[in-house]
Structures are given as C-alpha cells and as structure tokens.
C-alpha cells in the first residue's frame, strides 16, 4: 500500500530534517506511529498524503508515485484514495453535520454527490450514534461527536487508506475507544490500511505494528530512521 | 458550480449579520447615486412639465418661487395677496385670459383651490363622475382626494380652520361634492376646487345668516336703521350652503378688492404675452408677472448643484466603503486560513475553493445590486411624489 524509499524532507526554515531510507506498509495493515513531539510523525503523514513534497526519494501510495504527480492530480488522487482525520477535527463551522460529512464531494469535481452517497453518509452517521444530529452545527456538538463527524467525513468516500493524526488526542477515554472502534471496524470491513499518529500508549496494542520515532530526528538531520522495524 | 454556490451560500447564511451589513453597505453605494439621479431627473421633468404648461402668473411682488410653487403645486406657504381687480385688469386688456387663483385653505392635508371653471379646461381636466361646481358651496375633488376621503358626488367635505384657538378666525365650511376629476397625475389630483367666491366665504369675507327682517330674529337685533341692521352673536350664521340658505349669502364691500394669491394668465399669442410682461416692469408696481418655467428652472439648477455635491460625497463614501469591504474580505481570508487549508488538505481543488470564495463575493454583489435595483424602481415610481412633498410642503 505504502512504499517509501530514500526519502529526504526538510522545511525551508529551521533545521528539521526527515530521512527515511525505507518504509513499507502493507495493504490492510494497521500501523501506529509514536514518538516525541517534533520528531516528524505528522510530517510523514503529510508526505504520504501528498500534502508535502520530499526533496528526494520516492513515495508510492496504492501504486501511485504521489510525489511525482502534479498538484491537481495529487488532490484528485488524495480525495478518492486517502481519508484524513485530524486531532482538531477541522469541521467547517458554517456547515451542519451532514454537509461536513459530504464536504469532500463538494470540493472536488472527481467525486459525484448523489443519493446513494447521502444514504451512505446517513447510514454511517446512524451506526456511530450521531444519526439524530445531522442538522446540527459543529458548535452544537461535544468533542467526541465532533471527532466522529470528522472520521465519517474521512470514511464516506470509502478510501483504501486512512491517515489519522492523533485522532483521540482531545477525547475522553469513552470517546477515544468509540473513535478507534470506528476506524478499526472500517479498516477491517474494507481491508483498508490505517496509519495513525498517536501519543497514547494505551491504545497501541490494537495496532498490528508500531513505528517508534523516539530517536529519529531527536538531534537533528544527522539521525537516521534505522530503528523503524517493519514486517516486510 | 452548484456545490460551490451551495457552500458559499451556507457561509453567507451562517454569518447572516455580517452578510446583511455587507449587502446593505454595497446596496447603498450602488443605490444612492442612481436613486438620487432618478429622483432628480424625474422630479425635474415633472416640475418642468407643469411649469411649462403654465404660460404666465401674476402675483404680489415678492418671491417668484413662492408664487410659482403655490400656484402650480399648491404649496402650503402662500405668497402675499393681490386684489381680484388684477384678474379683471388682465381680462379687460384683451391680451390674455385670466384665471383667478386663491390657494390658501385646506381640508385636512388637501389644498382648497379657489378658481373659475376655466381652470378645468385650461388644464384639460376631465370628470370621472359628476359635474363642475355650479353654485356657491359646491366643490370638485381630485382623484386622490376622492380616494383618500372616500367621497363621491353628493358627499361633503369640510374646510379646516386656519387656527384652532382663533375664535374670530376662519370657521369650517361644509362643501358639497359636485364632481370627481379623472386622475391627471399632477397636483390637481390632490386638490379640492371651489369657485373663488366659495373660497372667500371660507375666509369669512362672504357669509350667510338668519334673515334679520323676520320676526323670529328680532331678539338678536340690537339696532335697526335705513342702511343696516346691527345684531348680536345670537344670530345664526350658516356653515353650510344649502338650497334653503344660499340666498342669504352675501359679500360686503367691493369684490374687486377681494384677495387672490395669483392670476393664471393665458396670453392670446406670444406677442400678447410680451406686451403683458412689459406692463409689469414698473418698479412701483405692487404686483409682478413671472414665467413659471423660468422660476422652476432656477429652482432645478439649485437642486442639480446640490445633487452634484451629494453624488460626489456619495462616491467618495462609496470608495471608502469598497476599500473597507475589500479589507474585511482579506482579513476574513486570513481568519479562514485554517478552513481553507483543511479543504485543500483533504483534496479539495484549488479552483473550487477559490471559486467558493469568489462566489461569496459575487452573491453579495448580486444581492446588493438586486436590492438596489428594487429600491431604484420604487424610487422611480414614487420619487417625484417624495421630492414634491419635500419641496412643496
């Protein structure tokens, strides 16, 4: 599903640098990425999603060399193949729950919003316990409900790859488990790949593999991702 | 495109107060100069048409504008009075027809125009119902008066007293409606027309009362001589002219000295007009003759100058508002950076996101323009009335 080779990325400003000689994530695999703040976990998700472009190396996602695609093609690919979940939910305040869920269909012409999509969105919302809140706005929801809406927005296009950046970071234990249940259930039922950045060590046991960024970049660009262990 | 418009619309609806302020501001920027122009243009046309149809006016020396506004548009401020003999003099000259005007009294808000039957033919006024006034105490009402007071031939209207507390002043006179005019879309629609003698009766210059020669009035008689009879206040005075009492109405003194506000002069030809105007050039004359169209043009010149100043001020204010609106939009983009980033991160196309932001601006401009267009239409429809009510009251 994800193949990374000789990847090198740094920001224009600052001394942060990320180098990954090789990293593979298999189709249908669930992976947790842990490590200290500033070690490059979120940057890695951005690179996989095509939201950042490496200086060198290759990233292949679902068979596409996403780093080689031009901007518009990369967005088209991303919206159909990658579901993104953010720690801060990133819901649009002026849209109700249903419109937030259907947002991907309104902002990219490659997705077509029809009745079946609406029904699917409503069905998923019902299954995660927010079916009666579709007409509400983000400021009328609890934190847990907001994250469930954000997760459904990522799932509604039925992507083969889910990238979640600390999806449970702002949630209480009950909601944390509910959100993870939704993600794992989707990955399991759809043979989707799930890559999650998390600081929560209590949930690591649920993932098939854990990548620890502990030493990586802790001292700057000289460090290598040698401690990343994969099953391949 | 539908999705882009939908998202833009949702944003504007959610921030409805901000949107309403923005729409109102832009609407006013668009409407004010256009609306003002429409009002002035239409009113100018309206005022000039009425003035152009009235060749000459004779009135007391003083403000020509006051004379023209009172005689043509029945404004409440009446000019200094002239004698009825001025009308006779014009008619006797053989150079023009003279139509007397006495525009001083009102019935509620409607002006009572004391004149002669020639007024109707001069202004080509047609009767929707009834007939012209034929006897003292009868009146003809304009279409608007008939509508607002709900009167028809046979009904009555009452003149309003000039002052409530002046017991010696003008008492109300009940007048019978003889006819209703067709709508002419001129100030005539709003007027009540009476014979000039009826107007004098309203003023109290002519009156009717109990016959003092009859025995039942004897208790009110103080002194009786060959020339006249002096009576006290118990003698019944009539405030309505009926078939029974019309003969008791009479005028004291010489009618030639009775007041008019103006004489509407219709010269036989251009030369007659010039000769007549020449007769009023004497500095010692107590009356003047004016061409209403010249007076109104002077008024319009003043209005147009004021309009230019207002339009210039509105344009400057408009530019400032547009600059402020642009600043608000740019600042809101900064505030919405995170929202825009989210849409781009999850795969939204730049074109769609940019289109959505532009669509918000376009919707606001369309809403503002539409409202401005509606307001302009309303102004176009009612503007002249509005400005006339400002200028003439």
XYZ file of C-alpha atoms in Angstrom:
625
model
C 0.000 0.000 0.000
C 2.697 2.489 1.046
C 6.295 2.242 -0.142
C 8.844 4.819 0.876
C 12.442 4.744 -0.306
C 15.396 7.084 0.282
C 13.057 9.802 1.395
C 14.556 13.104 2.434
C 12.494 16.085 3.523
C 13.305 19.334 5.266
C 11.459 22.591 5.747
C 12.740 25.773 4.140
C 13.295 27.297 7.550
C 14.672 25.601 10.633
C 16.997 22.645 10.988
C 14.365 19.933 10.961
C 15.063 17.138 8.526
C 13.385 13.815 7.936
C 15.199 10.954 6.243
C 13.617 7.564 5.724
C 15.731 5.003 3.860
C 12.864 2.567 3.561
C 9.390 2.112 4.971
C 6.673 -0.170 3.705
C 3.133 -0.537 4.952
C 1.173 -3.463 3.637
C -2.332 -3.319 2.235
C -4.848 -3.688 5.083
C -2.224 -3.207 7.762
C -2.910 -1.081 10.861
C 0.117 0.918 11.961
C 0.639 3.264 14.886
C 3.372 5.894 14.747
C 4.631 7.055 18.120
C 7.401 9.345 19.195
C 8.188 12.658 20.794
C 6.750 15.938 19.550
C 8.737 17.371 16.651
C 10.117 14.028 15.555
C 8.325 14.183 12.183
C 5.272 11.975 12.701
C 2.783 14.458 11.271
C 5.256 15.384 8.530
C 5.358 11.752 7.492
C 1.573 11.639 7.230
C 1.652 14.834 5.136
C 4.250 13.296 2.841
C 2.230 10.112 2.415
C -0.889 12.162 1.709
C 0.945 14.373 -0.765
C 0.427 17.483 1.284
C 4.174 17.934 1.416
C 6.752 17.154 -1.260
C 10.067 15.491 -0.393
C 13.339 16.911 -1.632
C 14.382 13.451 -2.751
C 13.271 9.852 -2.645
C 10.005 8.234 -3.572
C 6.629 7.657 -2.007
C 4.290 5.196 -3.645
C 0.769 5.046 -2.315
C -1.647 2.462 -3.608
C 0.555 2.036 -6.647
C 0.845 5.745 -7.480
C 4.034 7.730 -7.100
C 2.205 10.543 -5.395
C 5.264 12.761 -5.127
C 5.573 12.691 -8.914
C 2.033 13.837 -9.566
C 1.300 17.478 -10.288
C -0.749 19.430 -7.769
C -4.241 18.934 -9.226
C -3.713 15.223 -9.917
C -2.361 14.747 -6.422
C -5.515 16.335 -4.950
C -7.738 14.199 -7.155
C -5.863 11.109 -6.051
C -5.942 12.093 -2.397
C -9.614 12.845 -2.154
C -10.561 9.493 -3.646
C -7.900 7.299 -2.002
C -6.943 8.802 1.329
C -9.152 9.565 4.296
C -7.606 12.152 6.596
C -8.517 12.594 10.272
C -7.122 15.482 12.297
C -6.634 15.931 16.013
C -8.536 19.265 15.975
C -11.398 17.785 13.892
C -11.281 20.707 11.420
C -15.022 20.841 10.869
C -16.444 23.832 8.988
C -18.484 25.877 11.440
C -20.980 27.081 8.839
C -21.949 23.603 7.644
C -24.178 21.217 9.530
C -23.070 17.699 10.346
C -24.355 16.166 7.120
C -22.797 18.874 4.962
C -19.494 18.490 6.806
C -19.545 14.758 6.129
C -20.299 15.357 2.442
C -17.701 18.124 2.096
C -15.236 16.028 0.026
C -17.931 15.642 -2.631
C -18.432 19.381 -2.897
C -14.826 20.497 -3.172
C -13.518 18.204 -5.880
C -15.206 17.515 -9.196
C -13.900 13.909 -9.349
C -16.414 12.853 -6.706
C -20.092 12.862 -7.560
C -22.613 13.591 -4.834
C -25.733 11.542 -5.408
C -28.497 9.928 -3.392
C -26.501 6.807 -2.683
C -23.700 8.878 -1.159
C -26.153 10.739 1.019
C -27.710 7.485 2.150
C -24.296 6.045 2.910
C -23.347 9.123 4.927
C -26.576 8.931 6.897
C -26.123 5.221 7.460
C -22.592 5.616 8.795
C -23.696 8.526 10.981
C -26.502 6.370 12.352
C -24.117 3.495 13.039
C -21.783 5.679 15.102
C -24.576 7.274 17.114
C -24.927 10.717 15.552
C -27.742 9.959 13.140
C -30.048 12.303 15.014
C -27.578 15.180 14.894
C -27.171 15.598 11.147
C -28.799 19.035 11.117
C -26.681 20.391 13.942
C -23.670 22.634 13.572
C -20.189 21.909 14.930
C -20.593 24.285 17.861
C -23.624 22.274 18.975
C -21.654 19.037 19.285
C -19.494 17.539 22.023
C -15.800 16.852 21.401
C -16.468 13.165 20.886
C -19.274 13.868 18.437
C -17.101 16.293 16.506
C -14.381 13.696 16.062
C -16.920 11.109 14.964
C -18.142 13.556 12.309
C -14.539 14.149 11.208
C -13.953 10.401 10.982
C -17.120 9.850 8.930
C -16.012 12.652 6.580
C -12.826 10.642 6.018
C -14.683 7.359 5.555
C -17.552 8.490 3.374
C -15.515 8.337 0.151
C -14.536 4.749 1.112
C -10.784 5.283 0.811
C -8.364 2.316 0.827
C -6.012 4.294 3.074
C -6.778 6.108 6.318
C -4.295 8.580 7.800
C -5.174 9.772 11.287
C -3.157 12.395 13.138
C -3.739 11.924 16.860
C -7.450 11.305 16.337
C -8.026 10.655 20.044
C -5.802 13.401 21.407
C -8.670 15.603 22.569
C -11.072 12.893 23.693
C -12.027 11.293 26.967
C -11.491 7.503 27.359
C -15.039 6.584 26.330
C -14.973 8.642 23.147
C -11.402 7.625 22.447
C -12.429 3.989 22.212
C -15.552 4.797 20.192
C -13.499 6.680 17.581
C -10.870 3.936 17.396
C -13.621 1.339 17.097
C -14.997 3.175 14.081
C -11.573 3.384 12.415
C -10.663 -0.247 13.078
C -14.093 -1.503 12.098
C -13.859 0.341 8.784
C -10.307 -0.912 8.142
C -11.353 -4.433 8.964
C -14.519 -4.480 6.867
C -12.962 -2.772 3.855
C -9.457 -4.213 4.028
C -8.246 -0.633 4.306
C -4.849 0.449 5.561
C -4.793 2.533 8.725
C -1.823 4.673 9.720
C -2.318 6.572 12.956
C -0.046 9.009 14.765
C -0.666 8.771 18.485
C 0.795 9.691 21.845
C -1.488 7.331 23.648
C 0.401 4.157 24.561
C -2.738 2.564 25.976
C -4.144 2.027 22.515
C -1.015 0.650 20.839
C -1.999 -2.935 21.464
C -4.833 -2.550 18.988
C -2.436 -1.951 16.056
C -0.648 -4.650 14.120
C 2.580 -2.662 14.093
C 4.075 0.265 15.962
C 6.710 2.567 14.481
C 8.624 4.430 17.143
C 10.098 7.823 16.167
C 11.748 8.193 19.592
C 15.329 8.628 18.421
C 14.583 9.837 14.976
C 15.439 13.496 14.425
C 15.812 13.974 18.145
C 19.182 15.540 17.450
C 18.562 16.983 14.039
C 19.112 15.869 10.476
C 22.021 13.544 11.153
C 19.776 10.934 12.677
C 18.502 8.113 10.536
C 15.349 6.106 10.686
C 17.278 2.965 11.344
C 15.121 1.868 14.201
C 11.990 1.622 12.157
C 11.157 -2.016 12.056
C 8.717 -3.461 9.579
C 7.352 -6.922 8.930
C 8.340 -6.930 5.227
C -20.724 25.022 -9.833
C -23.810 24.109 -7.849
C -21.661 22.789 -4.994
C -19.525 25.919 -5.000
C -22.597 28.135 -4.821
C -24.084 25.936 -2.121
C -21.005 26.222 0.111
C -20.777 29.971 -0.489
C -24.453 30.383 0.304
C -24.136 28.329 3.516
C -21.244 30.524 4.625
C -23.202 33.711 3.983
C -26.332 32.404 5.685
C -24.387 31.227 8.735
C -22.746 34.664 9.042
C -26.026 36.399 8.288
C -25.394 39.520 10.320
C -22.036 40.143 8.666
C -23.602 39.391 5.282
C -26.531 41.730 5.939
C -24.199 44.585 6.870
C -22.061 43.967 3.785
C -25.077 43.710 1.475
C -26.623 46.861 2.919
C -23.389 48.816 2.569
C -22.832 47.810 -1.042
C -26.519 48.289 -1.852
C -26.360 51.847 -0.565
C -23.191 52.547 -2.538
C -24.934 51.406 -5.712
C -28.337 52.861 -4.953
C -27.612 56.315 -3.582
C -26.124 57.962 -6.698
C -28.513 56.150 -9.058
C -31.576 56.708 -6.890
C -30.727 60.336 -6.365
C -30.275 60.788 -10.088
C -33.620 59.108 -10.797
C -35.413 61.262 -8.248
C -33.915 64.487 -9.501
C -34.365 63.648 -13.192
C -37.958 62.576 -12.767
C -38.861 65.390 -10.471
C -37.231 67.896 -12.790
C -39.254 66.503 -15.670
C -42.419 66.527 -13.569
C -41.921 70.044 -12.252
C -40.879 71.426 -15.618
C -43.862 69.860 -17.402
C -46.340 71.558 -15.068
C -44.453 74.836 -15.210
C -44.105 74.664 -18.987
C -47.869 74.248 -19.346
C -48.498 77.468 -17.433
C -47.517 80.486 -19.532
C -47.599 83.351 -17.020
C -48.559 84.088 -13.450
C -49.448 87.417 -11.893
C -48.958 87.755 -8.168
C -47.842 90.116 -5.468
C -44.252 91.323 -5.619
C -42.011 89.094 -3.605
C -40.620 85.628 -4.107
C -41.368 84.353 -7.638
C -40.606 80.849 -6.398
C -43.195 81.044 -3.647
C -45.724 82.357 -6.168
C -44.979 79.565 -8.665
C -44.961 76.782 -6.073
C -48.241 77.925 -4.559
C -49.986 78.459 -7.877
C -48.734 75.368 -9.684
C -48.233 72.835 -6.909
C -50.470 74.338 -4.199
C -47.686 74.523 -1.608
C -48.865 75.444 1.863
C -46.809 78.665 2.009
C -48.933 81.203 0.187
C -47.485 84.404 -1.303
C -48.593 87.941 -0.488
C -52.140 88.553 -1.702
C -53.298 90.630 -4.665
C -56.696 92.112 -5.387
C -59.232 90.430 -7.607
C -59.042 93.580 -9.753
C -55.689 92.257 -11.074
C -57.576 89.429 -12.737
C -60.161 91.804 -14.146
C -57.400 94.062 -15.433
C -55.696 91.226 -17.327
C -59.005 90.059 -18.795
C -60.021 93.585 -19.753
C -56.712 94.154 -21.555
C -57.875 91.748 -24.227
C -54.368 90.316 -24.378
C -54.999 87.211 -22.317
C -57.481 85.100 -20.432
C -57.256 85.412 -16.661
C -57.969 82.561 -14.302
C -58.103 83.649 -10.646
C -56.386 81.514 -8.042
C -56.888 81.647 -4.307
C -54.882 78.831 -2.761
C -54.873 79.414 0.955
C -57.159 76.998 2.754
C -57.079 73.268 3.243
C -59.321 70.390 4.026
C -57.128 68.161 6.179
C -53.990 67.967 4.033
C -55.679 68.716 0.721
C -55.398 72.238 -0.671
C -58.630 74.081 -1.483
C -58.163 75.919 -4.770
C -60.495 78.836 -5.318
C -60.705 79.427 -9.054
C -63.077 79.586 -12.016
C -64.409 76.914 -14.358
C -61.803 77.973 -16.940
C -59.200 76.242 -14.800
C -60.564 72.812 -15.779
C -60.482 73.463 -19.491
C -57.061 75.129 -19.297
C -55.506 72.073 -17.621
C -57.641 69.718 -19.690
C -59.098 68.123 -16.568
C -61.868 65.611 -17.214
C -64.623 64.465 -14.915
C -64.752 60.866 -13.791
C -68.074 61.442 -12.007
C -70.458 64.337 -11.593
C -70.120 67.841 -12.972
C -68.289 71.129 -12.330
C -69.328 73.246 -9.362
C -72.334 75.342 -10.267
C -73.398 77.202 -7.141
C -71.759 78.594 -4.047
C -70.630 75.928 -1.604
C -70.078 73.220 -4.205
C -66.680 71.709 -4.895
C -64.905 69.373 -7.306
C -62.334 66.956 -5.894
C -59.241 65.442 -7.478
C -58.864 61.677 -7.855
C -56.527 61.303 -4.875
C -58.848 63.317 -2.639
C -61.823 61.198 -3.641
C -59.805 58.095 -2.894
C -58.330 59.173 0.432
C -61.519 60.800 1.814
C -63.811 58.248 0.188
C -66.117 60.896 -1.256
C -68.316 60.896 -4.317
C -70.727 63.437 -5.831
C -73.375 64.236 -3.205
C -70.990 63.766 -0.265
C -69.498 66.659 1.627
C -66.021 67.813 2.624
C -65.213 70.339 5.330
C -62.550 73.006 5.178
C -60.062 73.038 8.039
C -59.839 76.074 10.326
C -56.595 78.002 9.928
C -56.030 78.080 13.672
C -57.849 76.179 16.369
C -57.724 78.862 19.029
C -58.615 81.934 16.961
C -62.330 82.304 17.672
C -62.572 85.248 15.311
C -60.771 83.353 12.564
C -61.879 81.182 9.684
C -64.694 78.764 10.530
C -65.035 75.444 8.712
C -67.377 75.379 5.742
C -69.142 72.204 4.727
C -68.974 71.881 0.938
C -70.981 69.563 -1.263
C -69.030 67.479 -3.787
C -70.396 68.144 -7.265
C -67.847 66.162 -9.236
C -64.729 63.983 -9.142
C -61.903 64.527 -11.615
C -60.149 61.780 -13.544
C -56.605 61.119 -12.372
C -54.251 63.552 -14.104
C -51.015 62.596 -12.305
C -50.499 66.238 -11.370
C -51.019 68.182 -8.132
C -54.633 68.638 -9.289
C -55.288 65.059 -8.139
C -54.689 66.150 -4.578
C -56.761 69.352 -4.675
C -60.314 70.416 -3.884
C -61.595 73.012 -6.348
C -64.188 75.606 -5.449
C -65.383 78.799 -7.016
C -63.257 81.695 -5.854
C -66.334 83.170 -4.137
C -66.693 79.994 -2.061
C -63.065 80.447 -1.017
C -63.897 83.940 0.118
C -66.819 82.556 2.138
C -64.400 80.106 3.796
C -62.327 83.140 4.770
C -65.428 84.856 6.147
C -65.408 87.660 3.605
C -68.800 86.487 2.479
C -71.336 84.919 4.784
C -74.902 83.810 5.230
C -77.048 84.175 8.327
C -80.564 84.210 9.668
C -82.854 86.741 7.959
C -82.892 89.690 10.385
C -86.011 91.168 8.820
C -88.078 88.221 10.035
C -89.839 88.347 13.404
C -88.073 85.252 14.858
C -84.733 87.117 14.597
C -85.997 90.158 16.453
C -84.423 89.166 19.778
C -80.966 89.286 18.190
C -81.327 92.737 16.659
C -79.531 95.484 18.556
C -80.180 98.421 16.253
C -82.118 98.893 13.064
C -81.711 101.838 10.654
C -82.397 102.661 6.999
C -78.939 101.479 5.831
C -78.224 98.496 8.034
C -79.150 96.287 10.957
C -76.815 95.581 13.877
C -77.304 92.202 15.536
C -75.691 90.319 18.438
C -73.966 86.899 18.419
C -77.217 85.001 18.895
C -77.983 85.397 15.187
C -77.459 82.029 13.491
C -74.610 82.013 10.938
C -74.564 79.225 8.365
C -71.563 76.952 7.983
C -73.076 75.075 5.055
C -74.570 76.491 1.902
C -77.827 74.811 1.020
C -80.673 75.490 -1.383
C -82.600 76.957 1.548
C -79.970 79.389 2.739
C -77.947 80.153 -0.395
C -79.840 83.376 -0.949
C -78.782 84.668 2.457
C -75.088 84.550 1.491
C -73.698 87.898 0.543
C -70.440 89.816 0.335
C -69.698 93.143 1.922
C -67.676 95.738 0.053
C -66.296 95.762 -3.480
C -65.356 92.333 -4.878
C -62.547 93.999 -6.825
C -60.723 94.411 -3.526
C -61.125 90.760 -2.539
C -57.957 88.719 -2.281
C -56.302 86.294 -4.658
C -52.983 84.514 -4.358
C -52.345 84.701 -8.111
C -53.832 85.111 -11.551
C -53.072 82.447 -14.089
C -52.543 84.321 -17.335
C -53.050 82.676 -20.727
C -51.955 85.137 -23.434
C -53.746 85.087 -26.765
C -50.389 84.782 -28.520
C -46.676 85.281 -27.940
C -46.812 88.968 -28.707
C -49.648 89.494 -26.209
C -47.557 87.761 -23.599
C -44.599 90.034 -24.229
C -46.796 93.153 -24.049
C -48.311 91.969 -20.786
C -44.924 91.256 -19.274
C -43.851 94.755 -20.244
C -46.688 96.247 -18.212
C -45.292 94.785 -15.013
C -41.770 96.109 -15.342
C -42.520 99.285 -13.451
C -40.560 99.401 -10.190
C -43.500 100.976 -8.391
C -45.892 98.189 -9.351
C -47.210 96.201 -6.403
C -47.587 93.054 -8.483
C -45.286 91.025 -10.694
C -45.655 88.725 -13.674
C -43.498 85.632 -13.888
C -42.859 82.819 -16.331
C -43.186 79.702 -14.145
C -40.836 77.683 -16.346
C -38.044 80.193 -15.711
C -38.668 80.116 -11.972
C -38.722 76.329 -11.848
C -35.564 76.103 -13.982
C -33.786 78.286 -11.449
C -35.011 76.009 -8.668
C -33.846 72.940 -10.587
C -30.437 74.496 -11.190
C -30.068 74.811 -7.447
C -31.271 71.251 -6.902
C -28.886 69.923 -9.571
C -25.965 71.732 -7.987
C -26.828 70.224 -4.623
C -27.243 66.831 -6.315
C -23.755 67.063 -7.787
C -22.296 67.750 -4.363
C -24.236 64.861 -2.845
C -23.227 62.446 -5.623
C -19.580 63.449 -5.225
C -19.821 62.853 -1.477
C -21.561 59.518 -2.006
C -18.909 58.403 -4.498
C -16.146 59.234 -2.038
C -18.013 57.439 0.754
C -18.617 54.552 -1.663
C -14.941 54.209 -2.485
C -14.135 54.223 1.214
C -16.773 51.551 1.830
C -15.489 49.395 -1.026
C -11.960 49.692 0.329
C -13.220 48.740 3.787
C -15.198 45.812 2.384
C -12.108 44.609 0.498
C -10.078 44.886 3.690
C -12.718 42.960 5.633
C -12.691 40.269 2.927
C -8.908 39.962 3.013
C -8.864 39.834 6.797
C -11.583 37.201 6.756
C -9.396 35.157 4.382
C -6.651 35.245 6.982
C -9.119 34.180 9.653
C -10.304 31.400 7.353
C -6.801 30.183 6.553
C -7.299 27.031 8.601
C -10.620 26.244 6.965
C -9.113 26.727 3.509
C -6.099 24.585 4.439
C -8.404 21.807 5.647
C -10.281 21.762 2.368
C -7.042 21.689 0.388
C -5.529 19.015 2.651
C -8.388 16.588 2.244
C -8.168 17.006 -1.518
C -10.257 19.990 -2.427
C -9.245 21.523 -5.727
C -7.755 25.000 -5.589
C -10.120 26.079 -8.340
C -13.173 25.021 -6.352
C -12.001 26.558 -3.100
C -11.109 29.822 -4.860
C -14.410 29.721 -6.737
C -16.247 29.268 -3.464
C -14.630 32.385 -2.004
C -15.332 34.365 -5.169
C -18.898 33.061 -5.230
C -19.428 34.575 -1.781
C -18.381 37.966 -3.151
C -20.493 37.504 -6.286
C -23.582 36.528 -4.260
C -23.153 39.563 -2.017
C -22.767 41.844 -5.038
C -25.777 40.265 -6.801
C -27.922 40.579 -3.661
C -26.820 44.183 -3.197
C -27.418 45.037 -6.853
C -30.840 43.390 -6.822
C -31.904 45.287 -3.733
C -30.502 48.495 -5.214
C -32.486 47.807 -8.402
C -35.681 47.263 -6.400
C -35.086 50.465 -4.461
C -34.388 52.320 -7.703
C -37.660 51.016 -9.134
C -39.529 52.137 -6.036
C -37.811 55.498 -6.297
C -38.663 55.709 -9.982
C -42.296 55.022 -9.093
C -42.653 57.264 -6.050
C -39.631 59.565 -6.274
C -41.365 62.611 -7.738
C -44.034 62.483 -5.046
C -41.381 62.225 -2.358
C -39.397 65.205 -3.612
C -42.540 67.231 -4.246
C -43.614 66.619 -0.682
C -40.197 67.858 0.480
C -40.078 70.862 -1.809
C -43.696 71.920 -1.627
C -44.700 71.429 1.999
